[in-house]
Short mmCIF file of C-alpha atoms in Angstrom, two decimals:
data_model
loop_
_atom_site.label_atom_id
_atom_site.label_comp_id
_atom_site.label_asym_id
_atom_site.label_seq_id
_atom_site.Cartn_x
_atom_site.Cartn_y
_atom_site.Cartn_z
CA UNK E 159 21.46 -5.05 21.68
CA UNK E 160 19.93 -2.83 20.00
CA UNK E 161 21.16 -4.26 16.56
CA UNK E 162 22.72 -8.18 16.25
CA UNK E 163 25.94 -8.08 14.73
CA UNK E 164 24.94 -9.77 11.46
CA UNK E 165 22.11 -7.04 11.35
CA UNK E 166 24.30 -4.25 11.90
CA UNK E 167 26.63 -5.18 8.93
CA UNK E 168 23.83 -6.14 6.40
CA UNK E 169 22.13 -2.82 7.09
CA UNK E 170 25.30 -0.85 7.30
CA UNK E 171 26.53 -1.94 3.57
CA UNK E 172 23.10 -2.45 1.81
CA UNK E 173 22.78 1.72 2.93
CA UNK E 174 26.50 2.12 1.30
CA UNK E 175 25.98 0.66 -1.66
CA UNK E 176 22.31 0.92 -2.49
CA UNK E 177 21.16 4.43 -1.62
CA UNK E 178 22.62 6.97 -3.81
CA UNK E 179 24.13 5.33 -6.42
CA UNK E 180 21.81 6.18 -9.15
CA UNK E 181 22.29 10.17 -8.18
CA UNK E 182 26.76 9.95 -8.28
CA UNK E 183 26.19 8.40 -11.60
CA UNK E 184 24.00 11.19 -12.85
CA UNK E 185 21.39 8.35 -14.57
CA UNK E 186 18.85 9.73 -16.17
CA UNK E 187 19.56 13.50 -15.79
CA UNK E 188 18.84 14.36 -19.33
CA UNK E 189 15.80 14.59 -21.20
CA UNK E 190 14.56 12.19 -23.80
CA UNK E 191 12.36 12.69 -26.93
CA UNK E 192 10.62 9.52 -26.88
CA UNK E 193 7.17 9.51 -28.36
CA UNK E 194 4.53 9.34 -25.68
CA UNK E 195 1.86 6.65 -26.88
CA UNK E 196 -0.17 5.06 -24.78
CA UNK E 197 -1.75 1.17 -26.22
CA UNK E 198 -4.68 -0.27 -24.60
CA UNK E 199 -3.23 -3.62 -24.05
CA UNK E 200 -5.95 -4.83 -21.57
CA UNK E 201 -9.62 -4.86 -22.21
CA UNK E 202 -10.02 -2.34 -18.71
CA UNK E 203 -7.73 0.19 -20.96
CA UNK E 204 -10.10 0.48 -23.75
CA UNK E 205 -10.74 4.33 -24.65
CA UNK E 206 -8.28 5.63 -22.22
CA UNK E 207 -5.68 6.32 -24.89
CA UNK E 208 -8.28 9.12 -25.90
CA UNK E 209 -8.57 10.46 -22.28
CA UNK E 210 -4.34 9.95 -22.35
CA UNK E 211 -4.09 12.34 -25.52
CA UNK E 212 -6.64 14.85 -24.35
CA UNK E 213 -5.37 15.55 -20.87
CA UNK E 214 -2.49 13.95 -19.98
CA UNK E 215 0.21 14.21 -22.95
CA UNK E 216 -0.01 18.05 -22.74
CA UNK E 217 1.55 18.16 -18.99
CA UNK E 218 4.34 15.33 -20.32
CA UNK E 219 6.80 18.36 -20.96
CA UNK E 220 5.79 20.07 -17.96
CA UNK E 221 6.26 17.04 -15.25
CA UNK E 222 9.51 16.02 -17.51
CA UNK E 223 11.50 19.45 -16.41
CA UNK E 224 10.43 19.34 -13.34
CA UNK E 225 11.93 15.61 -13.21
CA UNK E 226 15.03 16.85 -14.33
CA UNK E 227 15.29 19.52 -12.55
CA UNK E 228 14.50 17.53 -9.26
CA UNK E 229 17.11 15.14 -10.22
CA UNK E 230 19.79 17.92 -10.54
CA UNK E 231 18.58 19.50 -7.07
CA UNK E 232 19.50 16.15 -5.41
CA UNK E 233 22.64 15.19 -7.09
CA UNK E 234 24.08 18.99 -6.25
CA UNK E 235 22.71 18.37 -2.68
CA UNK E 236 24.78 14.75 -2.51
CA UNK E 237 28.06 16.53 -3.53
CA UNK E 238 27.56 18.95 -0.53
CA UNK E 239 26.98 16.05 1.54
CA UNK E 240 30.00 13.67 0.77
CA UNK E 241 32.21 14.90 3.07
CA UNK E 242 29.88 14.65 6.03
CA UNK E 243 28.70 11.24 4.80
CA UNK E 244 31.97 9.99 3.96
CA UNK E 245 33.57 10.64 7.86
CA UNK E 246 30.31 9.06 9.53
CA UNK E 247 31.22 5.80 6.71
CA UNK E 248 35.10 6.28 8.02
CA UNK E 249 33.81 5.78 11.66
CA UNK E 250 31.53 3.25 10.80
CA UNK E 251 33.77 1.26 9.44
CA UNK E 252 36.06 1.76 12.37
CA UNK E 253 33.22 1.21 15.13
CA UNK E 254 32.46 -1.95 13.27
CA UNK E 255 35.67 -3.90 12.40
CA UNK E 256 38.17 -2.10 14.30
CA UNK E 257 37.39 -0.40 17.44
CA UNK E 258 37.48 -3.62 19.81
CA UNK E 259 34.10 -1.72 21.49
CA UNK E 260 31.13 -3.54 23.27
CA UNK E 261 28.32 -4.55 21.64
CA UNK E 262 26.60 -2.07 23.41
CA UNK E 263 29.00 0.54 22.62
CA UNK E 264 29.07 -0.40 18.65
CA UNK E 265 25.47 -0.41 19.13
CA UNK E 266 25.12 3.65 20.70
CA UNK E 267 27.88 4.41 17.81
CA UNK E 268 25.94 2.97 14.72
CA UNK E 269 22.89 4.76 15.84
CA UNK E 270 24.66 7.76 15.49
CA UNK E 271 25.83 7.06 12.35
CA UNK E 272 22.68 5.94 11.19
CA UNK E 273 21.66 8.82 12.20
CA UNK E 274 23.72 11.46 10.18
CA UNK E 275 23.51 9.28 6.90
CA UNK E 276 19.59 9.51 7.25
CA UNK E 277 19.39 13.09 8.10
CA UNK E 278 21.67 13.58 4.82
CA UNK E 279 19.33 11.05 3.01
CA UNK E 280 16.63 12.81 3.74
CA UNK E 281 17.65 16.48 3.00
CA UNK E 282 18.69 14.88 -0.24
CA UNK E 283 15.79 13.27 -1.02
CA UNK E 284 13.56 15.96 -0.43
CA UNK E 285 13.43 17.44 -3.97
CA UNK E 286 12.47 13.63 -4.98
CA UNK E 287 10.23 13.23 -2.59
CA UNK E 288 8.43 16.63 -3.48
CA UNK E 289 8.31 15.89 -7.17
CA UNK E 290 6.77 11.90 -6.69
CA UNK E 291 3.96 13.97 -4.43
CA UNK E 292 3.24 16.42 -7.12
CA UNK E 293 2.53 12.93 -9.09
CA UNK E 294 0.12 11.72 -7.28
CA UNK E 295 -1.69 15.68 -6.31
CA UNK E 296 -1.97 16.83 -9.96
CA UNK E 297 -1.53 13.47 -12.31
CA UNK E 298 -3.51 10.65 -9.79
CA UNK E 299 -7.10 12.19 -10.04
CA UNK E 300 -6.49 13.16 -13.76
CA UNK E 301 -5.94 9.26 -14.19
CA UNK E 302 -8.84 8.14 -12.19
CA UNK E 303 -10.88 10.79 -13.47
CA UNK E 304 -11.21 8.35 -16.60
CA UNK E 305 -13.48 5.85 -14.40
CA UNK E 306 -16.13 8.23 -13.80
CA UNK E 307 -16.76 10.17 -10.86
CA UNK E 308 -14.48 9.27 -8.63
CA UNK E 309 -11.95 11.30 -6.24
CA UNK E 310 -8.86 10.59 -5.63
CA UNK E 311 -7.18 12.21 -1.90
CA UNK E 312 -3.07 11.26 -1.70
CA UNK E 313 -2.76 12.63 2.03
CA UNK E 314 -5.44 11.74 4.20
CA UNK E 315 -6.27 11.76 7.94
CA UNK E 316 -6.35 8.54 10.27
CA UNK E 317 -9.39 7.05 9.86
CA UNK E 318 -9.34 3.34 10.41
CA UNK E 319 -10.81 3.64 14.02
CA UNK E 320 -13.91 4.37 12.79
CA UNK E 321 -14.72 0.31 11.62
CA UNK E 322 -13.94 -1.39 15.11
CA UNK E 323 -17.03 -2.09 15.31
CA UNK E 324 -17.18 -4.40 12.73
CA UNK E 325 -14.80 -6.43 14.09
CA UNK E 326 -11.67 -6.86 12.27
CA UNK E 327 -9.20 -4.04 12.62
CA UNK E 328 -6.39 -5.29 14.67
CA UNK E 329 -5.40 -3.57 18.01
CA UNK E 330 -2.63 -1.44 17.11
CA UNK E 331 -0.84 2.15 18.46
CA UNK E 332 -0.08 3.93 15.45
CA UNK E 333 -1.65 4.60 11.92
CA UNK E 334 -0.40 6.00 8.50
CA UNK E 335 -2.96 6.12 5.68
CA UNK E 336 -2.35 7.82 2.24
CA UNK E 337 -4.44 7.15 -1.46
CA UNK E 338 -7.89 7.41 -0.95
CA UNK E 339 -10.26 6.63 -3.63
CA UNK E 340 -14.07 7.20 -3.40
CA UNK E 341 -16.74 6.71 -6.24
CA UNK E 342 -19.70 4.28 -7.17
CA UNK E 343 -18.93 1.35 -9.05
CA UNK E 344 -22.54 -0.52 -10.59
CA UNK E 345 -24.81 1.07 -7.78
CA UNK E 346 -22.03 -0.01 -5.08
CA UNK E 347 -20.67 2.78 -3.51
CA UNK E 348 -16.73 2.31 -2.88
CA UNK E 349 -14.23 3.89 -0.60
CA UNK E 350 -11.25 2.25 -0.58
CA UNK E 351 -7.30 3.37 1.17
CA UNK E 352 -4.21 1.87 1.96
CA UNK E 353 -3.20 1.80 5.67
CA UNK E 354 0.31 0.72 7.95
CA UNK E 355 -1.05 -0.49 11.50
CA UNK E 356 2.03 -0.18 13.76
CA UNK E 357 2.14 -1.20 17.59
CA UNK E 358 4.99 -1.17 19.84
CA UNK E 359 6.50 -4.62 20.64
CA UNK E 360 9.58 -4.02 23.63
CA UNK E 361 12.01 -1.47 21.65
CA UNK E 362 11.02 -2.30 18.47
CA UNK E 363 7.61 -1.01 16.47
CA UNK E 364 5.40 -4.09 14.95
CA UNK E 365 3.50 -4.11 12.04
CA UNK E 366 0.21 -5.25 12.40
CA UNK E 367 -1.08 -4.65 9.32
CA UNK E 368 -0.26 -2.92 5.96
CA UNK E 369 -2.41 -3.19 2.55
CA UNK E 370 -5.80 -1.53 1.37
CA UNK E 371 -8.83 -1.10 3.29
CA UNK E 372 -12.16 -1.41 1.18
CA UNK E 373 -16.11 -0.57 2.21
CA UNK E 374 -18.64 -1.34 0.00
CA UNK E 375 -22.09 0.34 0.97
CA UNK E 376 -25.13 -1.49 -0.62
CA UNK E 377 -28.92 -0.81 -0.19
CA UNK E 378 -29.43 -3.87 1.98
CA UNK E 379 -29.24 -3.71 5.61
CA UNK E 380 -27.23 -6.70 7.17
CA UNK E 381 -29.64 -8.48 10.51
CA UNK E 382 -26.47 -9.45 12.12
CA UNK E 383 -22.14 -8.87 11.81
CA UNK E 384 -20.28 -12.12 9.93
CA UNK E 385 -16.97 -12.03 9.90
CA UNK E 386 -14.53 -13.77 7.95
CA UNK E 387 -10.77 -14.20 8.49
CA UNK E 388 -7.84 -15.72 7.47
CA UNK E 389 -6.70 -17.76 10.47
CA UNK E 390 -6.16 -16.86 14.34
CA UNK E 391 -2.14 -16.74 14.47
CA UNK E 392 -1.58 -12.91 14.17
CA UNK E 393 -4.61 -11.97 15.72
CA UNK E 394 -4.36 -14.41 18.54
CA UNK E 395 -3.74 -11.75 20.71
CA UNK E 396 -7.46 -9.95 20.88
CA UNK E 397 -9.47 -12.32 19.09
CA UNK E 398 -11.49 -13.20 22.58
CA UNK E 399 -12.66 -9.19 23.26
CA UNK E 400 -13.35 -9.08 19.43
CA UNK E 401 -15.27 -11.94 19.08
CA UNK E 402 -17.19 -12.35 22.50
CA UNK E 403 -20.47 -11.40 21.25
CA UNK E 404 -19.96 -13.96 18.24
CA UNK E 405 -20.66 -17.56 17.53
CA UNK E 406 -18.34 -19.66 15.44
CA UNK E 407 -20.02 -21.03 11.81
CA UNK E 408 -19.38 -24.18 10.37
CA UNK E 409 -18.95 -24.21 6.70
CA UNK E 410 -19.69 -27.00 4.61
CA UNK E 411 -16.53 -27.90 2.77
CA UNK E 412 -13.66 -28.69 4.82
CA UNK E 413 -11.15 -26.69 2.61
CA UNK E 414 -12.61 -23.80 3.60
CA UNK E 415 -12.55 -24.40 7.06
CA UNK E 416 -9.10 -25.07 6.94
CA UNK E 417 -8.34 -21.41 5.18
CA UNK E 418 -10.99 -19.35 6.83
CA UNK E 419 -12.14 -19.02 10.63
CA UNK E 420 -16.22 -17.34 10.63
CA UNK E 421 -18.12 -16.20 12.98
CA UNK E 422 -21.31 -14.52 13.34
CA UNK E 423 -24.33 -13.36 15.52
CA UNK E 424 -26.95 -14.62 12.87
CA UNK E 425 -26.04 -18.10 11.44
CA UNK E 426 -29.11 -18.42 9.18
CA UNK E 427 -27.66 -14.84 7.59
CA UNK E 428 -24.10 -16.27 7.70
CA UNK E 429 -24.62 -19.54 6.12
CA UNK E 430 -26.93 -17.45 3.19
CA UNK E 431 -24.04 -15.10 2.50
CA UNK E 432 -21.13 -17.47 3.13
CA UNK E 433 -21.65 -20.11 0.19
CA UNK E 434 -19.35 -22.37 -1.11
CA UNK E 435 -19.30 -19.89 -4.07
CA UNK E 436 -18.69 -17.18 -2.31
CA UNK E 437 -15.60 -18.67 -0.49
CA UNK E 438 -14.03 -19.41 -3.63
CA UNK E 439 -14.34 -16.18 -4.86
CA UNK E 440 -12.65 -14.97 -1.55
CA UNK E 441 -9.74 -17.37 -2.39
CA UNK E 442 -9.70 -15.84 -5.78
CA UNK E 443 -9.46 -12.33 -4.38
CA UNK E 444 -6.70 -13.36 -2.16
CA UNK E 445 -4.68 -14.84 -4.70
CA UNK E 446 -5.31 -11.44 -7.13
CA UNK E 447 -3.49 -9.46 -4.64
CA UNK E 448 -0.47 -11.73 -4.24
CA UNK E 449 -2.03 -14.23 -1.89
CA UNK E 450 -1.91 -12.21 1.08
CA UNK E 451 -4.36 -12.67 3.84
CA UNK E 452 -7.92 -11.17 3.25
CA UNK E 453 -10.34 -10.88 6.14
CA UNK E 454 -13.83 -9.22 5.85
CA UNK E 455 -16.78 -8.49 8.00
CA UNK E 456 -20.17 -7.83 6.91
CA UNK E 457 -22.19 -5.11 9.00
CA UNK E 458 -25.02 -2.76 9.17
CA UNK E 459 -25.30 -1.83 5.43
CA UNK E 460 -21.52 -2.33 4.53
CA UNK E 461 -18.95 -5.06 3.65
CA UNK E 462 -15.32 -4.11 4.76
CA UNK E 463 -12.84 -6.01 3.45
CA UNK E 464 -9.18 -5.58 4.77
CA UNK E 465 -6.47 -6.94 2.29
CA UNK E 466 -2.73 -7.75 3.36
CA UNK E 467 -0.28 -6.19 0.84
CA UNK E 468 3.05 -5.77 1.04
CA UNK E 469 3.94 -3.19 -1.68
CA UNK E 470 2.18 0.09 -1.72
CA UNK E 471 -0.06 0.04 -4.65
CA UNK E 472 -0.69 3.81 -5.52
CA UNK E 473 2.59 5.16 -6.53
CA UNK E 474 4.41 6.92 -9.16
CA UNK E 475 7.29 5.22 -11.52
CA UNK E 476 10.66 5.82 -10.85
CA UNK E 477 11.80 9.28 -10.91
CA UNK E 478 15.25 8.08 -12.84
CA UNK E 479 12.71 6.73 -15.80
CA UNK E 480 11.52 9.26 -18.37
CA UNK E 481 7.99 11.09 -17.50
CA UNK E 482 5.30 10.36 -20.15
CA UNK E 483 2.45 9.07 -17.19
CA UNK E 484 1.83 5.80 -19.24
CA UNK E 485 3.67 3.75 -16.74
CA UNK E 486 1.56 5.48 -13.81
CA UNK E 487 -1.77 5.32 -15.50
CA UNK E 488 -1.27 1.38 -16.35
CA UNK E 489 -0.32 0.87 -12.84
CA UNK E 490 -3.17 2.76 -11.22
CA UNK E 491 -5.44 1.34 -14.07
CA UNK E 492 -4.85 -2.13 -12.91
CA UNK E 493 -5.13 -1.59 -9.54
CA UNK E 494 -8.80 -0.49 -9.80
CA UNK E 495 -9.78 -3.11 -11.82
CA UNK E 496 -8.29 -5.49 -9.15
CA UNK E 497 -10.56 -3.46 -6.94
CA UNK E 498 -13.51 -3.59 -9.20
CA UNK E 499 -13.20 -7.32 -9.45
CA UNK E 500 -14.09 -7.74 -6.10
CA UNK E 501 -17.44 -6.53 -7.19
CA UNK E 502 -18.10 -8.17 -9.76
CA UNK E 503 -16.31 -11.46 -8.05
CA UNK E 504 -18.36 -11.19 -5.01
CA UNK E 505 -21.80 -10.63 -7.04
CA UNK E 506 -21.96 -7.45 -5.16
CA UNK E 507 -23.78 -5.77 -8.30
CA UNK E 508 -27.55 -4.51 -6.62
CA UNK E 509 -28.68 -6.34 -10.15
CA UNK E 510 -27.96 -9.59 -9.07
CA UNK E 511 -27.92 -9.66 -5.36
CA UNK E 512 -26.52 -11.41 -2.83
#
């Protein structure tokens, strides 16, 4: 079977009741006269209130009008598609509960139903997507400019293959990358982007990595290559090839032996880099990103980090909320502060040295 019976039912009813409720009810399709104020609640937000007043607040009315226009257009499209979607839903209910068809016949029918519903959903959602894309392309660069000489790019080409030599990029067939931020923090060149790597697993597509990729370029060249990874589980199918030229490094603390596996071409340099303090900070960073996996590789003059994160980090707030850019700014500044902690926490400030 392509889809299990339980899986079919869950997907079906989730789509029916969850996707278009807000549009059907007309939620937030009206302007609000809320006063836009950015409050500096965190140390890393200090100074942003002035930046907000000067660069973001003047654009609130423009984007609030665009938000309402996008919602109205999407709602109009939804009502135009309701007869088609209703017919598809009735057929889906018949196929699932009344037809008595075989599993394979039901699967084919349900795939057709989903095709109609998702096609309609794509057309309805297109105007909302365009609005959210405009937030990322027009507003996010203004927010990021507060941090200094930084460049934000929402849409980027596939680029993960350039890091193959670092030894921690999993084998994959497809890459979807976005949201690149490039700049300098405390003398360390920082390049980060989000990526989603997948591969084929029989008939289905499996995720092999979803999260952020961070490159920190240093004024220090490493003599060898040192790799720190979480465990063997997910990477067992490619570990032998990737680490064929590296030797395992025994860590001093047995607790970290359970947390990480370390490989290097230079045992002396690896032990110099991977002190107990370093490994503790690495665990702290992992927890700061929600307890997901973290891997890193010291190679040439760069530290490459791949941090698994289920959610998308750099995304606009809900289109069903009044637009004032405050939540967008707070979210982005928070994410960048976590990135800065990588430099601070791992003592990569060149004035301190590794």
